[in-house]
Short mmCIF file of C-alpha atoms in Angstrom, two decimals:
data_model
loop_
_atom_site.label_atom_id
_atom_site.label_comp_id
_atom_site.label_asym_id
_atom_site.label_seq_id
_atom_site.Cartn_x
_atom_site.Cartn_y
_atom_site.Cartn_z
CA MET A 642 11.55 41.91 -79.33
CA SER A 643 8.55 42.13 -76.74
CA TYR A 644 5.53 41.19 -78.47
CA LYS A 645 1.80 42.01 -76.74
CA PHE A 646 -0.31 39.05 -77.13
CA LEU A 647 -4.07 39.01 -76.47
CA VAL A 648 -6.06 35.78 -75.75
CA VAL A 649 -9.89 35.99 -76.08
CA GLY A 650 -11.39 33.02 -74.10
CA ALA A 651 -10.04 31.34 -71.06
CA GLY A 652 -11.03 27.62 -71.73
CA LEU A 653 -8.15 25.24 -72.55
CA SER A 654 -7.65 26.53 -75.88
CA GLY A 655 -6.53 30.09 -74.73
CA LEU A 656 -4.78 29.05 -71.72
CA SER A 657 -3.01 26.74 -73.92
CA ASN A 658 -2.16 29.79 -76.27
CA ALA A 659 -0.85 31.67 -73.17
CA PHE A 660 1.23 28.79 -71.99
CA PHE A 661 3.08 28.35 -75.33
CA ILE A 662 3.50 32.11 -75.76
CA LYS A 663 5.14 32.05 -72.35
CA GLN A 664 7.60 29.08 -73.61
CA LEU A 665 8.45 30.81 -77.17
CA TYR A 666 8.29 34.52 -75.97
CA PRO A 667 9.35 34.79 -72.39
CA LYS A 668 9.30 38.48 -72.37
CA ALA A 669 6.00 38.94 -74.04
CA LYS A 670 3.22 40.83 -72.44
CA ILE A 671 0.08 38.45 -72.41
CA THR A 672 -3.57 39.65 -71.48
CA ILE A 673 -6.23 37.07 -71.47
CA ILE A 674 -10.11 38.20 -71.52
CA GLU A 675 -12.77 35.98 -70.31
CA SER A 676 -16.49 36.67 -70.46
CA SER A 677 -17.59 34.34 -67.68
CA ASN A 678 -16.44 34.11 -64.01
CA ARG A 679 -14.30 31.17 -64.31
CA ILE A 680 -11.56 29.78 -66.15
CA GLY A 681 -11.60 26.26 -67.96
CA GLY A 682 -14.46 26.53 -70.39
CA ILE A 683 -16.08 23.12 -70.95
CA ILE A 684 -13.60 21.58 -68.46
CA LYS A 685 -15.54 21.90 -65.21
CA THR A 686 -15.40 19.72 -62.05
CA ARG A 687 -17.50 19.74 -58.76
CA LYS A 688 -16.72 17.81 -55.68
CA GLU A 689 -19.41 16.98 -53.43
CA ASN A 690 -19.93 14.15 -50.77
CA GLN A 691 -16.73 12.32 -51.62
CA PHE A 692 -17.60 12.34 -55.39
CA ILE A 693 -15.82 13.97 -58.11
CA PHE A 694 -18.13 14.99 -60.96
CA GLU A 695 -16.59 16.04 -64.13
CA GLU A 696 -19.36 17.95 -65.59
CA GLY A 697 -17.64 18.47 -68.98
CA PRO A 698 -14.97 16.06 -70.38
CA ARG A 699 -14.76 12.87 -68.05
CA SER A 700 -11.09 12.08 -68.79
CA ILE A 701 -8.18 12.62 -71.27
CA LYS A 702 -7.85 9.46 -73.31
CA ILE A 703 -4.14 8.59 -74.34
CA GLY A 704 -3.39 8.51 -78.12
CA LYS A 705 -0.85 9.52 -80.73
CA TYR A 706 -1.25 13.46 -80.14
CA ASN A 707 0.01 13.55 -76.43
CA ARG A 708 3.34 15.19 -76.53
CA PRO A 709 2.55 19.04 -76.13
CA LEU A 710 0.09 18.14 -73.43
CA PHE A 711 2.52 16.09 -71.66
CA TYR A 712 5.19 18.81 -71.97
CA MET A 713 2.72 21.18 -70.59
CA ILE A 714 1.66 18.88 -67.68
CA ASP A 715 5.38 18.38 -66.99
CA LYS A 716 6.27 22.19 -66.68
CA ILE A 717 3.25 22.97 -64.57
CA GLY A 718 4.14 20.10 -62.17
CA LEU A 719 0.78 18.38 -62.35
CA TYR A 720 2.07 14.92 -63.17
CA PRO A 721 2.06 13.81 -59.60
CA GLU A 722 -1.83 13.87 -59.65
CA PHE A 723 -2.43 11.35 -62.50
CA VAL A 724 -5.12 8.86 -61.92
CA THR A 725 -5.32 6.21 -64.41
CA SER A 726 -8.44 4.40 -65.64
CA ILE A 727 -9.35 0.65 -65.29
CA GLN A 728 -10.13 -0.56 -69.02
CA GLN A 729 -13.21 -2.47 -69.38
CA PRO A 730 -13.45 -5.04 -72.13
CA TYR A 731 -16.59 -3.94 -73.70
CA ASN A 732 -18.33 -0.67 -75.07
CA TYR A 733 -22.07 -1.04 -75.61
CA LEU A 734 -24.53 0.20 -78.14
CA TYR A 735 -28.41 0.32 -77.69
CA TRP A 736 -30.02 -1.52 -80.64
CA ASN A 737 -33.56 -2.74 -81.10
CA GLY A 738 -34.16 -2.39 -77.39
CA ALA A 739 -31.00 -4.12 -76.05
CA LEU A 740 -27.68 -3.24 -75.38
CA LYS A 741 -25.10 -4.89 -77.85
CA SER A 742 -21.66 -5.44 -77.01
CA VAL A 743 -18.72 -4.14 -78.85
CA PRO A 744 -15.16 -5.27 -77.78
CA SER A 745 -12.73 -2.63 -76.57
CA GLN A 746 -10.25 -5.44 -75.87
CA MET A 747 -9.95 -7.91 -78.45
CA ASN A 748 -9.86 -11.72 -77.31
CA LEU A 749 -11.74 -14.79 -77.53
CA LYS A 750 -14.30 -14.15 -74.79
CA THR A 751 -14.87 -10.58 -76.22
CA ILE A 752 -15.28 -11.62 -79.65
CA SER A 753 -17.57 -14.57 -78.69
CA ARG A 754 -19.51 -12.18 -77.03
CA PHE A 755 -19.88 -9.81 -80.07
CA ILE A 756 -20.97 -12.73 -82.03
CA LYS A 757 -23.44 -13.72 -79.47
CA ASP A 758 -25.01 -10.18 -79.47
CA ASN A 759 -24.66 -9.22 -83.22
CA GLY A 760 -24.19 -12.29 -85.38
CA LYS A 761 -21.33 -14.11 -87.02
CA ASP A 762 -22.18 -12.22 -90.31
CA GLU A 763 -21.80 -8.65 -88.68
CA LEU A 764 -18.25 -9.51 -87.67
CA LEU A 765 -17.06 -11.05 -90.93
CA ASN A 766 -18.67 -7.95 -92.72
CA LEU A 767 -16.78 -5.65 -90.48
CA ILE A 768 -13.40 -7.27 -90.96
CA LYS A 769 -14.01 -7.23 -94.70
CA ALA A 770 -14.54 -3.74 -94.39
CA TYR A 771 -11.33 -2.68 -93.04
CA PRO A 772 -8.94 -2.91 -96.11
CA LYS A 773 -11.41 -0.65 -98.01
CA ILE A 774 -10.86 2.12 -95.45
CA LEU A 775 -7.13 1.94 -96.27
CA PHE A 776 -7.65 2.13 -99.89
CA ASN A 777 -10.72 3.92 -100.38
CA LYS A 778 -10.34 7.19 -102.56
CA GLN A 779 -13.58 8.63 -102.24
CA GLU A 780 -13.31 12.55 -102.87
CA SER A 781 -16.64 13.49 -101.04
CA ASP A 782 -16.28 15.08 -97.76
CA ASN A 783 -19.66 13.60 -96.59
CA LEU A 784 -18.95 10.89 -93.83
CA GLY A 785 -22.11 8.97 -94.27
CA GLU A 786 -21.60 8.70 -98.02
CA TYR A 787 -17.90 7.55 -97.58
CA LEU A 788 -18.98 5.06 -94.88
CA ASP A 789 -21.88 3.64 -96.84
CA GLU A 790 -19.31 2.81 -99.57
CA ILE A 791 -17.06 1.15 -96.80
CA LEU A 792 -19.51 -0.58 -94.54
CA GLY A 793 -22.56 -0.55 -96.74
CA LYS A 794 -25.83 0.93 -95.31
CA ASP A 795 -26.88 -1.48 -92.85
CA LEU A 796 -23.62 -1.30 -90.93
CA THR A 797 -23.57 2.64 -91.27
CA GLN A 798 -26.92 3.05 -89.85
CA LYS A 799 -26.16 0.68 -86.99
CA TYR A 800 -22.64 1.27 -85.81
CA ALA A 801 -21.39 4.59 -87.48
CA GLU A 802 -24.59 6.46 -87.05
CA THR A 803 -24.57 5.39 -83.27
CA VAL A 804 -21.01 6.43 -82.66
CA PHE A 805 -20.72 9.79 -84.60
CA TYR A 806 -24.16 11.03 -83.43
CA GLY A 807 -22.99 10.14 -79.88
CA LEU A 808 -19.83 11.89 -80.25
CA PHE A 809 -21.02 15.01 -82.50
CA GLY A 810 -24.72 15.05 -81.91
CA GLU A 811 -25.37 14.94 -85.42
CA SER A 812 -26.05 12.36 -88.47
CA VAL A 813 -22.97 10.93 -90.35
CA TYR A 814 -24.85 12.40 -93.35
CA ARG A 815 -24.56 15.69 -92.26
CA LEU A 816 -20.77 15.34 -91.05
CA SER A 817 -17.57 16.35 -92.60
CA LYS A 818 -15.29 13.07 -93.28
CA ASN A 819 -12.20 15.14 -93.27
CA MET A 820 -12.95 16.81 -89.64
CA CYS A 821 -14.76 14.03 -87.89
CA PHE A 822 -12.96 10.70 -89.36
CA GLN A 823 -9.56 11.53 -90.94
CA LYS A 824 -8.82 14.42 -88.76
CA VAL A 825 -7.04 16.34 -91.45
CA TYR A 826 -6.53 19.38 -88.90
CA MET A 827 -3.81 17.15 -87.20
CA SER A 828 -1.86 16.40 -90.51
CA SER A 829 1.03 18.49 -89.36
CA TYR A 830 1.55 16.44 -86.13
CA ASP A 831 5.17 15.24 -86.25
CA GLU A 832 6.26 13.43 -83.38
CA LEU A 833 9.94 13.19 -84.28
CA GLN A 834 10.41 16.93 -84.40
CA LEU A 835 8.11 17.65 -81.49
CA LYS A 836 10.45 15.18 -79.38
CA LYS A 837 13.35 17.70 -80.42
CA ASP A 838 11.28 20.80 -79.76
CA LEU A 839 9.52 19.67 -76.49
CA ILE A 840 11.98 17.93 -74.15
CA TYR A 841 10.46 16.20 -71.09
CA ASP A 842 12.10 16.43 -67.65
CA VAL A 843 13.80 13.30 -66.36
CA GLU A 844 11.42 12.91 -63.30
CA PHE A 845 8.41 13.39 -65.41
CA GLU A 846 9.36 10.94 -68.11
CA GLN A 847 9.91 8.18 -65.42
CA MET A 848 6.59 8.86 -63.76
CA ARG A 849 4.64 8.84 -67.09
CA LYS A 850 6.37 5.73 -68.25
CA LYS A 851 5.48 4.18 -64.73
CA ILE A 852 2.12 5.15 -64.47
CA LEU A 853 0.40 5.98 -67.95
CA ASN A 854 2.42 2.82 -69.79
CA LYS A 855 -0.63 0.61 -69.85
CA ALA A 856 -3.44 3.12 -69.33
CA ASN A 857 -6.15 3.97 -71.74
CA SER A 858 -7.16 7.21 -70.26
CA TYR A 859 -6.42 9.41 -67.06
CA ARG A 860 -7.52 12.12 -65.05
CA PHE A 861 -6.10 14.12 -61.87
CA SER A 862 -6.61 13.35 -58.40
CA TYR A 863 -8.46 16.76 -57.62
CA GLY A 864 -10.21 16.67 -60.96
CA LEU A 865 -9.66 17.74 -64.69
CA ASP A 866 -10.30 21.35 -63.71
CA SER A 867 -6.69 21.02 -62.07
CA LEU A 868 -5.32 21.30 -65.54
CA PRO A 869 -6.36 24.80 -66.43
CA LYS A 870 -6.09 26.03 -62.76
CA ARG A 871 -2.43 25.13 -62.81
CA ILE A 872 -1.68 26.57 -66.08
CA LEU A 873 -2.77 29.69 -64.78
CA ARG A 874 -0.91 29.54 -61.68
CA TYR A 875 2.24 28.78 -63.79
CA LEU A 876 1.63 31.85 -65.74
CA GLN A 877 1.13 33.99 -62.72
CA ASP A 878 4.06 32.68 -60.73
CA ASN A 879 6.56 32.84 -64.00
CA THR A 880 5.73 36.19 -65.18
CA LYS A 881 6.36 39.65 -63.97
CA GLU A 882 3.10 41.06 -62.79
CA LYS A 883 3.27 44.00 -65.61
CA ASP A 884 3.54 41.24 -68.31
CA PHE A 885 0.61 39.11 -67.40
CA GLU A 886 -3.07 40.16 -66.77
CA ILE A 887 -6.26 38.03 -66.90
CA HIS A 888 -9.88 39.62 -66.91
CA LEU A 889 -13.07 37.73 -65.98
CA ASN A 890 -16.34 38.75 -66.61
CA THR A 891 -15.06 40.95 -69.57
CA ARG A 892 -16.19 40.52 -73.16
CA GLY A 893 -14.47 41.46 -76.29
CA LYS A 894 -16.85 44.01 -78.05
CA GLU A 895 -14.95 45.44 -81.04
CA ILE A 896 -11.68 44.50 -82.59
CA ASP A 897 -10.40 47.75 -84.04
CA ILE A 898 -8.17 45.98 -86.87
CA GLU A 899 -6.75 49.21 -88.16
CA GLN A 900 -5.24 50.36 -84.60
CA LYS A 901 -4.67 46.69 -83.69
CA GLN A 902 -6.96 47.14 -80.55
CA LEU A 903 -9.62 45.22 -78.68
CA ILE A 904 -12.53 47.36 -77.15
CA ILE A 905 -13.44 45.45 -73.96
CA GLU A 906 -16.47 45.72 -71.54
CA ASN A 907 -16.28 44.47 -67.93
CA GLU A 908 -19.32 43.52 -65.77
CA ASN A 909 -19.52 47.13 -64.43
CA LYS A 910 -20.16 48.30 -68.15
CA GLU A 911 -16.57 50.01 -67.89
CA ILE A 912 -15.10 50.22 -71.52
CA LYS A 913 -11.40 49.97 -72.29
CA ARG A 914 -8.89 49.69 -75.20
CA ILE A 915 -6.32 46.98 -74.96
CA GLU A 916 -3.48 47.16 -77.79
CA TYR A 917 -2.02 43.92 -79.45
CA ASP A 918 0.67 42.66 -81.63
CA TYR A 919 -1.65 39.54 -82.14
CA ILE A 920 -4.80 38.49 -81.05
CA PHE A 921 -6.11 34.65 -80.41
CA LEU A 922 -9.66 34.20 -80.87
CA ASN A 923 -10.88 31.14 -78.63
CA VAL A 924 -14.28 31.89 -78.44
CA PRO A 925 -17.45 30.91 -80.70
CA SER A 926 -17.84 32.11 -84.16
CA SER A 927 -21.03 34.32 -83.17
CA GLU A 928 -18.77 36.18 -80.94
CA ILE A 929 -16.10 36.77 -83.62
CA VAL A 930 -18.76 37.93 -85.93
CA SER A 931 -19.72 40.15 -83.37
CA MET A 932 -16.43 41.53 -82.79
CA ILE A 933 -15.79 42.19 -86.36
CA GLU A 934 -19.33 43.58 -87.23
CA ASN A 935 -18.07 47.04 -88.09
CA SER A 936 -14.91 45.69 -90.08
CA ASN A 937 -15.15 45.44 -94.10
CA LEU A 938 -14.42 41.53 -93.77
CA ASN A 939 -17.96 40.74 -95.21
CA GLN A 940 -17.26 37.41 -96.72
CA ILE A 941 -15.64 36.11 -93.44
CA LYS A 942 -18.53 37.30 -91.43
CA ASP A 943 -21.05 35.47 -93.82
CA ASP A 944 -18.90 32.50 -93.58
CA LEU A 945 -18.84 32.52 -89.76
CA LYS A 946 -22.46 32.97 -89.42
CA LYS A 947 -23.25 29.84 -91.57
CA ILE A 948 -21.28 27.83 -88.97
CA LYS A 949 -23.95 26.00 -86.71
CA ASN A 950 -23.40 24.82 -83.03
CA ASN A 951 -25.11 21.94 -81.19
CA SER A 952 -26.30 22.01 -77.67
CA ILE A 953 -26.18 19.01 -75.04
CA ILE A 954 -27.40 18.45 -71.69
CA THR A 955 -25.32 16.18 -69.25
CA ARG A 956 -26.31 14.93 -65.82
CA ASN A 957 -23.86 13.61 -63.37
CA ILE A 958 -25.93 10.94 -61.33
CA CYS A 959 -24.63 9.11 -58.09
CA TRP A 960 -25.90 6.45 -55.93
CA ASP A 961 -24.50 5.42 -52.47
CA GLN A 962 -24.71 1.46 -53.67
CA LYS A 963 -23.68 -0.27 -56.75
CA ILE A 964 -26.65 -0.07 -59.38
CA LEU A 965 -25.12 -1.55 -62.52
CA PRO A 966 -25.72 -5.25 -63.47
CA GLN A 967 -23.00 -7.65 -62.61
CA ASP A 968 -22.20 -8.53 -66.24
CA PHE A 969 -22.10 -4.84 -67.42
CA ARG A 970 -18.40 -4.23 -67.90
CA GLY A 971 -17.94 -1.27 -70.25
CA LEU A 972 -16.96 2.59 -70.48
CA GLY A 973 -20.53 3.05 -71.26
CA TYR A 974 -23.24 2.92 -73.78
CA LEU A 975 -24.23 4.68 -76.87
CA ILE A 976 -27.87 5.10 -78.38
CA ASN A 977 -28.38 4.89 -81.87
CA PRO A 978 -30.60 7.92 -82.98
CA ASN A 979 -33.37 5.92 -84.64
CA GLN A 980 -34.13 4.24 -81.66
CA ASN A 981 -36.70 6.76 -80.05
CA GLN A 982 -34.68 7.55 -76.87
CA ASN A 983 -34.16 10.48 -75.13
CA ILE A 984 -30.87 9.70 -73.85
CA LEU A 985 -27.83 10.03 -76.17
CA GLY A 986 -25.40 7.99 -74.23
CA MET A 987 -24.15 6.88 -70.69
CA LEU A 988 -20.50 6.91 -69.17
CA ALA A 989 -19.92 4.60 -66.21
CA ASP A 990 -17.40 6.90 -64.42
CA SER A 991 -17.38 4.83 -61.31
CA LEU A 992 -16.52 1.73 -63.14
CA GLN A 993 -13.51 3.50 -64.98
CA PHE A 994 -12.22 5.75 -62.14
CA PRO A 995 -13.35 3.65 -58.83
CA MET A 996 -10.63 5.05 -56.85
CA GLN A 997 -12.19 8.57 -57.14
CA TYR A 998 -15.70 7.44 -55.67
CA PRO A 999 -16.94 6.11 -52.31
CA LYS A 1000 -16.76 2.42 -51.87
CA ASP A 1001 -19.64 0.58 -53.31
CA SER A 1002 -21.04 3.64 -54.90
CA THR A 1003 -21.99 4.23 -58.44
CA SER A 1004 -21.52 7.43 -60.59
CA LEU A 1005 -22.83 7.80 -64.34
CA THR A 1006 -23.05 10.65 -66.66
CA VAL A 1007 -26.10 10.72 -69.02
CA MET A 1008 -26.17 12.89 -72.25
CA THR A 1009 -29.32 14.11 -73.81
CA LEU A 1010 -29.94 16.27 -76.55
CA LYS A 1011 -33.54 17.28 -75.67
CA ASN A 1012 -34.39 18.85 -72.09
CA VAL A 1013 -36.62 16.17 -70.17
CA ASN A 1014 -37.48 15.64 -66.58
CA ASP A 1015 -35.13 13.30 -64.37
CA ASP A 1016 -37.77 10.61 -63.82
CA GLN A 1017 -37.84 9.93 -67.74
CA ILE A 1018 -34.10 9.83 -67.62
CA LEU A 1019 -34.20 7.23 -64.66
CA LYS A 1020 -37.06 5.22 -66.48
CA GLU A 1021 -35.01 5.03 -69.54
CA LEU A 1022 -31.95 3.96 -67.65
CA SER A 1023 -33.72 1.04 -65.83
CA SER A 1024 -35.00 -0.27 -69.28
CA HIS A 1025 -31.60 -0.26 -70.76
CA LEU A 1026 -29.65 -2.01 -68.06
CA GLY A 1027 -32.61 -4.24 -67.37
CA ILE A 1028 -33.02 -3.30 -63.82
CA ASN A 1029 -35.14 -0.81 -61.58
CA VAL A 1030 -32.96 2.22 -61.08
CA GLN A 1031 -33.49 3.28 -57.52
CA ASP A 1032 -33.73 6.99 -56.70
CA PRO A 1033 -30.22 8.56 -56.87
CA LYS A 1034 -28.30 10.45 -53.98
CA MET A 1035 -27.63 13.62 -56.32
CA ILE A 1036 -28.30 14.75 -59.75
CA ILE A 1037 -26.25 17.55 -61.32
CA LYS A 1038 -27.49 18.88 -64.43
CA ASN A 1039 -25.76 21.12 -66.97
CA ASP A 1040 -26.90 22.82 -70.19
CA TRP A 1041 -24.09 23.25 -72.71
CA ILE A 1042 -25.90 25.71 -74.89
CA GLN A 1043 -24.54 26.14 -78.42
CA ASN A 1044 -21.18 24.69 -77.56
CA PHE A 1045 -20.53 22.12 -80.09
CA ILE A 1046 -19.64 22.75 -83.77
CA GLN A 1047 -21.61 20.92 -86.52
CA PHE A 1048 -18.69 19.82 -88.46
CA GLN A 1049 -20.54 19.96 -91.76
CA PRO A 1050 -19.06 18.83 -95.11
CA GLY A 1051 -16.68 21.46 -96.40
CA TYR A 1052 -16.04 22.87 -93.08
CA PHE A 1053 -12.37 22.48 -92.72
CA GLU A 1054 -11.59 24.17 -96.02
CA LYS A 1055 -13.94 27.04 -95.29
CA MET A 1056 -11.96 27.63 -91.89
CA GLN A 1057 -8.56 27.35 -93.66
CA LYS A 1058 -9.69 30.12 -95.86
CA ILE A 1059 -11.03 32.39 -92.99
CA GLU A 1060 -7.59 31.74 -91.04
CA LYS A 1061 -5.49 32.83 -94.00
CA GLU A 1062 -7.45 35.77 -94.50
CA LEU A 1063 -7.40 36.62 -90.82
CA GLU A 1064 -3.76 35.99 -90.16
CA ASN A 1065 -2.86 38.68 -92.40
CA LYS A 1066 -4.48 40.97 -90.03
CA LYS A 1067 -2.76 39.46 -86.96
CA ILE A 1068 -5.81 37.68 -86.01
CA ILE A 1069 -5.51 33.97 -85.08
CA ILE A 1070 -8.46 31.57 -84.62
CA GLY A 1071 -8.17 29.23 -82.01
CA GLY A 1072 -8.17 25.41 -81.82
CA ASN A 1073 -11.24 24.95 -80.26
CA HIS A 1074 -12.78 25.75 -83.77
CA TYR A 1075 -11.42 22.37 -85.20
CA THR A 1076 -11.75 19.84 -82.15
CA MET A 1077 -12.67 19.63 -78.05
CA VAL A 1078 -10.60 16.66 -77.73
CA ILE A 1079 -7.88 17.84 -75.23
CA PRO A 1080 -4.78 16.25 -76.45
CA GLU A 1081 -5.54 17.67 -80.11
CA LEU A 1082 -6.80 21.03 -78.68
CA VAL A 1083 -3.18 21.74 -76.79
CA TYR A 1084 -1.38 20.66 -79.97
CA LEU A 1085 -3.08 22.90 -82.22
CA SER A 1086 -2.65 25.89 -79.54
CA TYR A 1087 1.35 25.02 -79.92
CA SER A 1088 1.37 24.74 -83.36
CA LYS A 1089 -0.37 28.20 -84.04
CA MET A 1090 2.32 29.70 -81.59
CA LYS A 1091 5.27 27.67 -83.37
CA GLN A 1092 4.01 28.64 -86.70
CA LEU A 1093 4.43 32.62 -85.36
CA TYR A 1094 7.75 31.77 -83.62
CA VAL A 1095 9.40 30.21 -86.83
#
């Protein structure tokens, strides 16, 4: 049977939906709607003056949820462009006016440095906390309350608050344990079953083992935006013209649930109806509310309206010379929210991927929640690093407005209820409502398609 699939949103979540639709339903009609003038969502790469600036995610971390993403990279032929990171021995957090080291590689040297920076008692307390994570049965979904019980308030304030605020822009006491720590949305991931369903080509498997075997994370030669671009090219090259459409600068105005049609409007204010058998919504909750505003789904609308989003500002800053202290050997640093700083964190891109930048240059990514001027950012960098930061060659600023969901306690259960009700109406909520981590996002896109297929 030939289905009509409509995908709203051409970020990685939506494009992954389309890719796995093509894998599972080769004869399906696929239509993608995107309100902006580009694909990729928060994946955004700029190339200038021999620098590669990742304005969204900086790299893809290798973890335990890789298989659907690797399968997709295999099929779209992107794997010859793997660029692996150089793992640094430390990460840092900014606490009481100084950078404190936290080992990313466990050896005598890094542990000794941790003790020097943070004290022997903190190391012992962290070690004692580990068994509690395995056996704690606390039912509360409040991450801060859970970590207070595991670590104690002092360690939670110093370490957990710093890390999770850096990742989510929110205090641990306002975050969901299920979403942000236990990742219950990934509980269906089954590597053994996926190995049977998603089989790599021999050439890809050989290259993956050779290149990525000891890597911590990776990029692509021409930037992370090669991933969405190559997915789109794959879909265009492997689908008949009549069975694949993508509309940029086009927004979904209203879902006609009874008729199973989406009313769309393009940049010229032209209105059109598109029929579907299934519609995938990979857009913010506020846009979903707008599209179902005229329906009788009142409880769903109310629940979606309660979902809050955070904004973040990123700056890609580059210099023609090395500016980091010689003893700075880390991915970057995060800053505790109680330290009265504007900077949320810094990533040392040119330390992690030096092969993608001119020799002896420096490229950093700095994140803030507040919109402050560049001079203030450079002043804080100087203070954190203990150096006089020179004027940079270039600063590229990006305002990511309302792009990051506040995963408040109870979020997962609420979203599961919303999904169940909408699925009966052939409306599927995208994986971007659960995570922005690239391998996880691709898996969720796959799993939603697989559930329909089964």
